[in-house]
Amino acid sequence: PSPLNYGGFPKSVCTSLNECICHGIPDTTELREGDIINVDVTVYLNGYHGDTSRTICVGKVTDEVQRLVDVTEKSLAEAIKICKPGTPVRKIGATIHAIADEAGFGVVEKFVGHGVGKEFHSGPTVRHHRNNDPGVLVKGQTFTIEPMLTIGRTADRMWRDGWTAVTADGKWTAQCEHTLLITDDGVEILTASPMKKTERFPAKEATAA
């Protein structure tokens, strides 16, 4: 597990419950009907890191929370579809932000996607909100996209543990993440679930930022 002792992180995975944006530390908290929890897993295998996460609904959640989870997953899927050699990195954030805006959700700006491979964190920086960052995607690049959407405001508050980031207003948030590889004409999802049939596809045309 890549997270264990990384920068002093004490556990092997991150578990972020309800209003926790990211980097929650697993503890003895019991899950309740209606909760959501993001489980963020990174494994180091054969010299490479692979980073992925998903928000899981515990039993029946409210319609608003279910929509939050669904829109977060949609924003990731649509951002992945535009990835190919030559796509401006900023288009990823523009795509995610447009979907979040349409649904009335906020996009957390503080935490970003990143290059991943032989190193756990490297370039490029992948922002999930509208931005003017330079740079384009290139063949062979590996990186994460990991949007964090909120029901309320996007400002965060850090717990005393120095890791757990929660929404300042206490409203709930969802995240999902994949590690991606840029191919000749599109993108491959390196962390796709075995249950998913589509793991590699050419990119669609990106819309203007």
PDB file of C-alpha atoms in Angstrom:
ATOM      1  CA  PRO A   1       0.000   0.000   0.000  1.00  0.00           C
ATOM      2  CA  SER A   2       1.508   3.301  -1.130  1.00  0.00           C
ATOM      3  CA  PRO A   3      -0.142   5.559   1.506  1.00  0.00           C
ATOM      4  CA  LEU A   4       1.249   3.705   4.551  1.00  0.00           C
ATOM      5  CA  ASN A   5       3.803   6.023   6.210  1.00  0.00           C
ATOM      6  CA  TYR A   6       3.777   8.331   3.151  1.00  0.00           C
ATOM      7  CA  GLY A   7       4.534  11.723   4.670  1.00  0.00           C
ATOM      8  CA  GLY A   8       3.576  10.217   8.000  1.00  0.00           C
ATOM      9  CA  PHE A   9       0.130   8.954   6.930  1.00  0.00           C
ATOM     10  CA  PRO A  10      -0.646   6.192   9.455  1.00  0.00           C
ATOM     11  CA  LYS A  11      -2.877   3.811   7.471  1.00  0.00           C
ATOM     12  CA  SER A  12      -2.893   1.859   4.203  1.00  0.00           C
ATOM     13  CA  VAL A  13      -5.961   3.508   2.619  1.00  0.00           C
ATOM     14  CA  CYS A  14      -7.906   6.754   2.947  1.00  0.00           C
ATOM     15  CA  THR A  15     -11.547   6.544   4.062  1.00  0.00           C
ATOM     16  CA  SER A  16     -13.522   9.780   3.760  1.00  0.00           C
ATOM     17  CA  LEU A  17     -17.003   9.779   5.310  1.00  0.00           C
ATOM     18  CA  ASN A  18     -19.862  12.116   4.389  1.00  0.00           C
ATOM     19  CA  GLU A  19     -18.490  15.684   4.796  1.00  0.00           C
ATOM     20  CA  CYS A  20     -14.855  14.531   4.525  1.00  0.00           C
ATOM     21  CA  ILE A  21     -13.429  15.735   1.221  1.00  0.00           C
ATOM     22  CA  CYS A  22     -10.351  13.491   1.202  1.00  0.00           C
ATOM     23  CA  HIS A  23      -7.487  11.913   3.170  1.00  0.00           C
ATOM     24  CA  GLY A  24      -9.653  10.596   5.973  1.00  0.00           C
ATOM     25  CA  ILE A  25      -7.826   8.188   8.310  1.00  0.00           C
ATOM     26  CA  PRO A  26      -9.589   4.846   8.937  1.00  0.00           C
ATOM     27  CA  ASP A  27     -10.840   4.464  12.505  1.00  0.00           C
ATOM     28  CA  THR A  28     -13.522   2.626  14.495  1.00  0.00           C
ATOM     29  CA  THR A  29     -16.438   4.824  13.372  1.00  0.00           C
ATOM     30  CA  GLU A  30     -19.427   2.625  12.542  1.00  0.00           C
ATOM     31  CA  LEU A  31     -21.130   3.237   9.213  1.00  0.00           C
ATOM     32  CA  ARG A  32     -24.855   3.973   9.293  1.00  0.00           C
ATOM     33  CA  GLU A  33     -27.666   3.620   6.795  1.00  0.00           C
ATOM     34  CA  GLY A  34     -27.560   6.609   4.473  1.00  0.00           C
ATOM     35  CA  ASP A  35     -23.840   7.378   4.852  1.00  0.00           C
ATOM     36  CA  ILE A  36     -21.449   7.692   1.940  1.00  0.00           C
ATOM     37  CA  ILE A  37     -17.780   6.815   2.192  1.00  0.00           C
ATOM     38  CA  ASN A  38     -14.957   7.283  -0.277  1.00  0.00           C
ATOM     39  CA  VAL A  39     -12.288   4.592  -0.209  1.00  0.00           C
ATOM     40  CA  ASP A  40      -9.032   5.724  -1.827  1.00  0.00           C
ATOM     41  CA  VAL A  41      -6.571   2.919  -2.587  1.00  0.00           C
ATOM     42  CA  THR A  42      -3.068   3.153  -4.020  1.00  0.00           C
ATOM     43  CA  VAL A  43      -0.994   0.027  -4.598  1.00  0.00           C
ATOM     44  CA  TYR A  44       2.703  -0.205  -5.470  1.00  0.00           C
ATOM     45  CA  LEU A  45       3.202  -3.204  -7.767  1.00  0.00           C
ATOM     46  CA  ASN A  46       6.119  -4.140 -10.004  1.00  0.00           C
ATOM     47  CA  GLY A  47       7.710  -0.732  -9.554  1.00  0.00           C
ATOM     48  CA  TYR A  48       4.627   1.384 -10.270  1.00  0.00           C
ATOM     49  CA  HIS A  49       1.894   3.089  -8.240  1.00  0.00           C
ATOM     50  CA  GLY A  50      -1.778   2.808  -9.225  1.00  0.00           C
ATOM     51  CA  ASP A  51      -4.234   5.201  -7.558  1.00  0.00           C
ATOM     52  CA  THR A  52      -8.036   4.902  -7.561  1.00  0.00           C
ATOM     53  CA  SER A  53     -11.054   5.735  -5.428  1.00  0.00           C
ATOM     54  CA  ARG A  54     -14.813   5.398  -5.374  1.00  0.00           C
ATOM     55  CA  THR A  55     -17.603   6.775  -3.208  1.00  0.00           C
ATOM     56  CA  ILE A  56     -19.803   4.002  -1.834  1.00  0.00           C
ATOM     57  CA  CYS A  57     -23.380   4.457  -0.649  1.00  0.00           C
ATOM     58  CA  VAL A  58     -24.241   2.690   2.604  1.00  0.00           C
ATOM     59  CA  GLY A  59     -27.729   1.299   2.097  1.00  0.00           C
ATOM     60  CA  LYS A  60     -30.350   3.810   0.974  1.00  0.00           C
ATOM     61  CA  VAL A  61     -29.150   7.414   0.701  1.00  0.00           C
ATOM     62  CA  THR A  62     -31.185  10.542   0.079  1.00  0.00           C
ATOM     63  CA  ASP A  63     -32.002  11.520  -3.483  1.00  0.00           C
ATOM     64  CA  GLU A  64     -29.720  14.561  -3.203  1.00  0.00           C
ATOM     65  CA  VAL A  65     -26.781  12.491  -2.017  1.00  0.00           C
ATOM     66  CA  GLN A  66     -27.338   9.856  -4.703  1.00  0.00           C
ATOM     67  CA  ARG A  67     -27.357  12.596  -7.312  1.00  0.00           C
ATOM     68  CA  LEU A  68     -24.110  13.979  -5.886  1.00  0.00           C
ATOM     69  CA  VAL A  69     -22.426  10.587  -6.227  1.00  0.00           C
ATOM     70  CA  ASP A  70     -23.825  10.030  -9.723  1.00  0.00           C
ATOM     71  CA  VAL A  71     -22.790  13.462 -11.001  1.00  0.00           C
ATOM     72  CA  THR A  72     -19.301  13.053  -9.548  1.00  0.00           C
ATOM     73  CA  GLU A  73     -18.908   9.763 -11.412  1.00  0.00           C
ATOM     74  CA  LYS A  74     -20.293  11.336 -14.589  1.00  0.00           C
ATOM     75  CA  SER A  75     -17.851  14.231 -14.367  1.00  0.00           C
ATOM     76  CA  LEU A  76     -14.919  11.821 -14.133  1.00  0.00           C
ATOM     77  CA  ALA A  77     -16.193   9.699 -17.027  1.00  0.00           C
ATOM     78  CA  GLU A  78     -16.719  12.696 -19.295  1.00  0.00           C
ATOM     79  CA  ALA A  79     -13.312  14.147 -18.425  1.00  0.00           C
ATOM     80  CA  ILE A  80     -11.654  10.847 -19.277  1.00  0.00           C
ATOM     81  CA  LYS A  81     -13.371  10.773 -22.670  1.00  0.00           C
ATOM     82  CA  ILE A  82     -11.651  13.961 -23.868  1.00  0.00           C
ATOM     83  CA  CYS A  83      -8.150  12.734 -22.978  1.00  0.00           C
ATOM     84  CA  LYS A  84      -5.769  12.086 -25.870  1.00  0.00           C
ATOM     85  CA  PRO A  85      -2.402  13.375 -27.101  1.00  0.00           C
ATOM     86  CA  GLY A  86      -2.596  17.129 -27.596  1.00  0.00           C
ATOM     87  CA  THR A  87      -5.576  17.797 -25.326  1.00  0.00           C
ATOM     88  CA  PRO A  88      -4.867  20.836 -23.113  1.00  0.00           C
ATOM     89  CA  VAL A  89      -4.690  19.716 -19.482  1.00  0.00           C
ATOM     90  CA  ARG A  90      -7.000  22.603 -18.549  1.00  0.00           C
ATOM     91  CA  LYS A  91      -9.807  21.046 -20.628  1.00  0.00           C
ATOM     92  CA  ILE A  92     -10.156  18.368 -17.936  1.00  0.00           C
ATOM     93  CA  GLY A  93     -11.111  20.948 -15.333  1.00  0.00           C
ATOM     94  CA  ALA A  94     -13.386  22.795 -17.738  1.00  0.00           C
ATOM     95  CA  THR A  95     -15.264  19.583 -18.508  1.00  0.00           C
ATOM     96  CA  ILE A  96     -15.739  18.646 -14.855  1.00  0.00           C
ATOM     97  CA  HIS A  97     -16.738  22.152 -13.798  1.00  0.00           C
ATOM     98  CA  ALA A  98     -19.377  22.454 -16.529  1.00  0.00           C
ATOM     99  CA  ILE A  99     -21.052  19.220 -15.407  1.00  0.00           C
ATOM    100  CA  ALA A 100     -20.947  20.257 -11.739  1.00  0.00           C
ATOM    101  CA  ASP A 101     -22.390  23.683 -12.559  1.00  0.00           C
ATOM    102  CA  GLU A 102     -25.263  22.155 -14.499  1.00  0.00           C
ATOM    103  CA  ALA A 103     -26.137  19.990 -11.503  1.00  0.00           C
ATOM    104  CA  GLY A 104     -25.696  22.767  -8.944  1.00  0.00           C
ATOM    105  CA  PHE A 105     -22.696  21.253  -7.143  1.00  0.00           C
ATOM    106  CA  GLY A 106     -19.408  22.834  -6.137  1.00  0.00           C
ATOM    107  CA  VAL A 107     -15.963  21.744  -7.321  1.00  0.00           C
ATOM    108  CA  VAL A 108     -13.184  21.577  -4.736  1.00  0.00           C
ATOM    109  CA  GLU A 109     -10.143  23.498  -5.991  1.00  0.00           C
ATOM    110  CA  LYS A 110      -7.592  22.803  -3.255  1.00  0.00           C
ATOM    111  CA  PHE A 111      -6.982  19.122  -4.043  1.00  0.00           C
ATOM    112  CA  VAL A 112      -5.881  18.047  -7.509  1.00  0.00           C
ATOM    113  CA  GLY A 113      -5.092  15.125  -9.756  1.00  0.00           C
ATOM    114  CA  HIS A 114      -1.433  14.349 -10.379  1.00  0.00           C
ATOM    115  CA  GLY A 115       1.093  12.377 -12.328  1.00  0.00           C
ATOM    116  CA  VAL A 116       1.599   8.861 -10.985  1.00  0.00           C
ATOM    117  CA  GLY A 117       3.806   5.936 -11.970  1.00  0.00           C
ATOM    118  CA  LYS A 118       7.250   5.186 -10.619  1.00  0.00           C
ATOM    119  CA  GLU A 119       6.565   8.044  -8.204  1.00  0.00           C
ATOM    120  CA  PHE A 120       3.388   8.327  -6.117  1.00  0.00           C
ATOM    121  CA  HIS A 121       2.943  12.023  -6.923  1.00  0.00           C
ATOM    122  CA  SER A 122       4.516  13.888  -9.845  1.00  0.00           C
ATOM    123  CA  GLY A 123       3.540  16.187 -12.732  1.00  0.00           C
ATOM    124  CA  PRO A 124       1.280  17.091 -14.359  1.00  0.00           C
ATOM    125  CA  THR A 125      -0.998  18.878 -11.922  1.00  0.00           C
ATOM    126  CA  VAL A 126      -4.589  18.193 -12.993  1.00  0.00           C
ATOM    127  CA  ARG A 127      -7.033  20.768 -11.658  1.00  0.00           C
ATOM    128  CA  HIS A 128     -10.706  19.829 -11.573  1.00  0.00           C
ATOM    129  CA  HIS A 129     -12.032  23.391 -11.884  1.00  0.00           C
ATOM    130  CA  ARG A 130     -11.797  25.909 -14.708  1.00  0.00           C
ATOM    131  CA  ASN A 131      -8.229  27.162 -14.986  1.00  0.00           C
ATOM    132  CA  ASN A 132      -5.658  28.551 -17.405  1.00  0.00           C
ATOM    133  CA  ASP A 133      -2.830  26.119 -16.730  1.00  0.00           C
ATOM    134  CA  PRO A 134      -0.466  25.537 -19.660  1.00  0.00           C
ATOM    135  CA  GLY A 135       0.479  22.149 -21.067  1.00  0.00           C
ATOM    136  CA  VAL A 136      -1.039  19.371 -23.150  1.00  0.00           C
ATOM    137  CA  LEU A 137      -1.377  15.621 -22.674  1.00  0.00           C
ATOM    138  CA  VAL A 138       1.287  13.485 -24.358  1.00  0.00           C
ATOM    139  CA  LYS A 139       1.478   9.818 -25.321  1.00  0.00           C
ATOM    140  CA  GLY A 140       2.800   7.642 -22.499  1.00  0.00           C
ATOM    141  CA  GLN A 141       1.766  10.037 -19.736  1.00  0.00           C
ATOM    142  CA  THR A 142       0.188   8.494 -16.634  1.00  0.00           C
ATOM    143  CA  PHE A 143      -1.836  10.605 -14.209  1.00  0.00           C
ATOM    144  CA  THR A 144      -4.978  10.710 -12.100  1.00  0.00           C
ATOM    145  CA  ILE A 145      -8.243  12.563 -12.441  1.00  0.00           C
ATOM    146  CA  GLU A 146     -10.083  12.668  -9.103  1.00  0.00           C
ATOM    147  CA  PRO A 147     -12.890  15.238  -8.917  1.00  0.00           C
ATOM    148  CA  MET A 148     -14.362  16.166  -5.541  1.00  0.00           C
ATOM    149  CA  LEU A 149     -17.864  17.672  -5.739  1.00  0.00           C
ATOM    150  CA  THR A 150     -19.823  19.230  -2.882  1.00  0.00           C
ATOM    151  CA  ILE A 151     -23.456  19.879  -2.056  1.00  0.00           C
ATOM    152  CA  GLY A 152     -22.526  23.157  -0.393  1.00  0.00           C
ATOM    153  CA  ARG A 153     -19.503  25.412  -0.411  1.00  0.00           C
ATOM    154  CA  THR A 154     -16.073  24.114  -1.397  1.00  0.00           C
ATOM    155  CA  ALA A 155     -13.989  25.653   1.397  1.00  0.00           C
ATOM    156  CA  ASP A 156     -12.332  23.081   3.650  1.00  0.00           C
ATOM    157  CA  ARG A 157     -11.282  22.767   7.262  1.00  0.00           C
ATOM    158  CA  MET A 158      -8.344  20.575   8.305  1.00  0.00           C
ATOM    159  CA  TRP A 159      -8.550  18.356  11.375  1.00  0.00           C
ATOM    160  CA  ARG A 160      -5.803  18.367  13.964  1.00  0.00           C
ATOM    161  CA  ASP A 161      -4.418  15.114  12.535  1.00  0.00           C
ATOM    162  CA  GLY A 162      -3.058  17.202   9.643  1.00  0.00           C
ATOM    163  CA  TRP A 163      -4.653  14.956   7.024  1.00  0.00           C
ATOM    164  CA  THR A 164      -8.444  14.873   7.264  1.00  0.00           C
ATOM    165  CA  ALA A 165      -9.990  17.643   5.144  1.00  0.00           C
ATOM    166  CA  VAL A 166     -13.716  18.270   5.664  1.00  0.00           C
ATOM    167  CA  THR A 167     -16.103  20.803   4.193  1.00  0.00           C
ATOM    168  CA  ALA A 168     -16.149  23.978   6.266  1.00  0.00           C
ATOM    169  CA  ASP A 169     -19.959  24.109   6.126  1.00  0.00           C
ATOM    170  CA  GLY A 170     -20.380  20.428   7.049  1.00  0.00           C
ATOM    171  CA  LYS A 171     -22.244  19.547   3.863  1.00  0.00           C
ATOM    172  CA  TRP A 172     -21.508  16.297   2.092  1.00  0.00           C
ATOM    173  CA  THR A 173     -19.032  15.642  -0.671  1.00  0.00           C
ATOM    174  CA  ALA A 174     -18.180  12.819  -3.084  1.00  0.00           C
ATOM    175  CA  GLN A 175     -15.050  11.844  -4.991  1.00  0.00           C
ATOM    176  CA  CYS A 176     -13.997   9.272  -7.562  1.00  0.00           C
ATOM    177  CA  GLU A 177     -10.641   8.650  -9.227  1.00  0.00           C
ATOM    178  CA  HIS A 178      -8.806   6.666 -11.883  1.00  0.00           C
ATOM    179  CA  THR A 179      -5.213   6.324 -13.018  1.00  0.00           C
ATOM    180  CA  LEU A 180      -4.978   6.904 -16.769  1.00  0.00           C
ATOM    181  CA  LEU A 181      -2.502   6.242 -19.580  1.00  0.00           C
ATOM    182  CA  ILE A 182      -2.457   8.395 -22.714  1.00  0.00           C
ATOM    183  CA  THR A 183      -2.294   6.133 -25.788  1.00  0.00           C
ATOM    184  CA  ASP A 184      -1.749   6.820 -29.498  1.00  0.00           C
ATOM    185  CA  ASP A 185      -5.292   8.048 -30.070  1.00  0.00           C
ATOM    186  CA  GLY A 186      -6.993   8.222 -26.690  1.00  0.00           C
ATOM    187  CA  VAL A 187      -6.710   6.946 -23.145  1.00  0.00           C
ATOM    188  CA  GLU A 188      -6.582   3.700 -21.186  1.00  0.00           C
ATOM    189  CA  ILE A 189      -8.057   3.428 -17.705  1.00  0.00           C
ATOM    190  CA  LEU A 190      -5.396   1.520 -15.787  1.00  0.00           C
ATOM    191  CA  THR A 191      -7.512   1.189 -12.645  1.00  0.00           C
ATOM    192  CA  ALA A 192     -10.805   0.170 -14.266  1.00  0.00           C
ATOM    193  CA  SER A 193     -12.833  -2.345 -12.299  1.00  0.00           C
ATOM    194  CA  PRO A 194     -12.877  -5.899 -13.728  1.00  0.00           C
ATOM    195  CA  MET A 195     -16.664  -5.453 -13.763  1.00  0.00           C
ATOM    196  CA  LYS A 196     -16.363  -2.605 -16.268  1.00  0.00           C
ATOM    197  CA  LYS A 197     -16.214  -3.599 -19.919  1.00  0.00           C
ATOM    198  CA  THR A 198     -14.756  -0.357 -21.308  1.00  0.00           C
ATOM    199  CA  GLU A 199     -11.147   0.101 -20.266  1.00  0.00           C
ATOM    200  CA  ARG A 200      -9.695   1.708 -23.385  1.00  0.00           C
ATOM    201  CA  PHE A 201     -11.232   4.009 -25.965  1.00  0.00           C
ATOM    202  CA  PRO A 202     -10.341   6.823 -28.349  1.00  0.00           C
ATOM    203  CA  ALA A 203     -11.023  10.306 -27.092  1.00  0.00           C
ATOM    204  CA  LYS A 204     -13.991  12.398 -28.148  1.00  0.00           C
ATOM    205  CA  GLU A 205     -13.479  15.961 -29.269  1.00  0.00           C
ATOM    206  CA  ALA A 206     -13.047  18.403 -26.404  1.00  0.00           C
ATOM    207  CA  THR A 207     -15.273  21.470 -26.235  1.00  0.00           C
ATOM    208  CA  ALA A 208     -13.857  24.917 -25.699  1.00  0.00           C
ATOM    209  CA  ALA A 209     -12.852  25.913 -22.164  1.00  0.00           C
TER     210      ALA A 209
END
